[in-house]
Amino acid sequence: MRSINDYLTEDHHACDDLFAEAENAVAANDWTAAEPRFQAFRDATLRHFAREEAVLFPAFETASGMTGGPTWVMRDEHARMREALDALSAAVGRRDAEGYLGHSETLLMLMGQHNMKEGQILYRMCDQVLVAQAEDLLGRMREQSEAVPG
């Protein structure tokens, strides 16, 4: 059985790859490629957030009794990353490479710090606290792949 850490860390890597593809297309001023690549990155990132916010975090909070701890921090960081995604989306709409690349630097920093905290702290805690529920939770998180990002 896969661990929660493995599953969500792989999801981080998939989002990172899409982020790099979009950024490279913007840097090359290839808006025909940049727009769909950015949209794919945005959708994948929002699905990742939904996996955590709708499935993982509530299960962890119930099992651990911690509601103001790491999951609160992660939700707050998700909100900041959503703001950066909105700024990137606006830059794509304007075909503003300079604006996009500036916001992408900010988002890259936020994602790097966030993903490290999740992978090295929260996901490991989840693997310990949620071991009996892991298979069910992984299935429910996979179902979020079908959800429309919002």
PDB file of C-alpha atoms in Angstrom, residues 19 81 103-115:
ATOM      1  CA  PHE A  19       4.523  24.851 -13.396  1.00  0.00           C
ATOM      2  CA  MET A  81      -0.977  30.475  -3.291  1.00  0.00           C
ATOM      3  CA  HIS A 103       4.525  36.355  -9.803  1.00  0.00           C
ATOM      4  CA  SER A 104       5.903  32.919 -10.658  1.00  0.00           C
ATOM      5  CA  GLU A 105       9.030  33.655  -8.600  1.00  0.00           C
ATOM      6  CA  THR A 106       6.829  34.447  -5.623  1.00  0.00           C
ATOM      7  CA  LEU A 107       4.730  31.330  -6.141  1.00  0.00           C
ATOM      8  CA  LEU A 108       7.815  29.159  -6.583  1.00  0.00           C
ATOM      9  CA  MET A 109       9.128  30.332  -3.210  1.00  0.00           C
ATOM     10  CA  LEU A 110       5.744  29.768  -1.529  1.00  0.00           C
ATOM     11  CA  MET A 111       5.353  26.307  -3.067  1.00  0.00           C
ATOM     12  CA  GLY A 112       8.873  25.241  -2.156  1.00  0.00           C
ATOM     13  CA  GLN A 113       8.486  26.152   1.500  1.00  0.00           C
ATOM     14  CA  HIS A 114       4.949  24.776   1.658  1.00  0.00           C
ATOM     15  CA  ASN A 115       5.773  21.454  -0.013  1.00  0.00           C
TER      16      ASN A 115
END
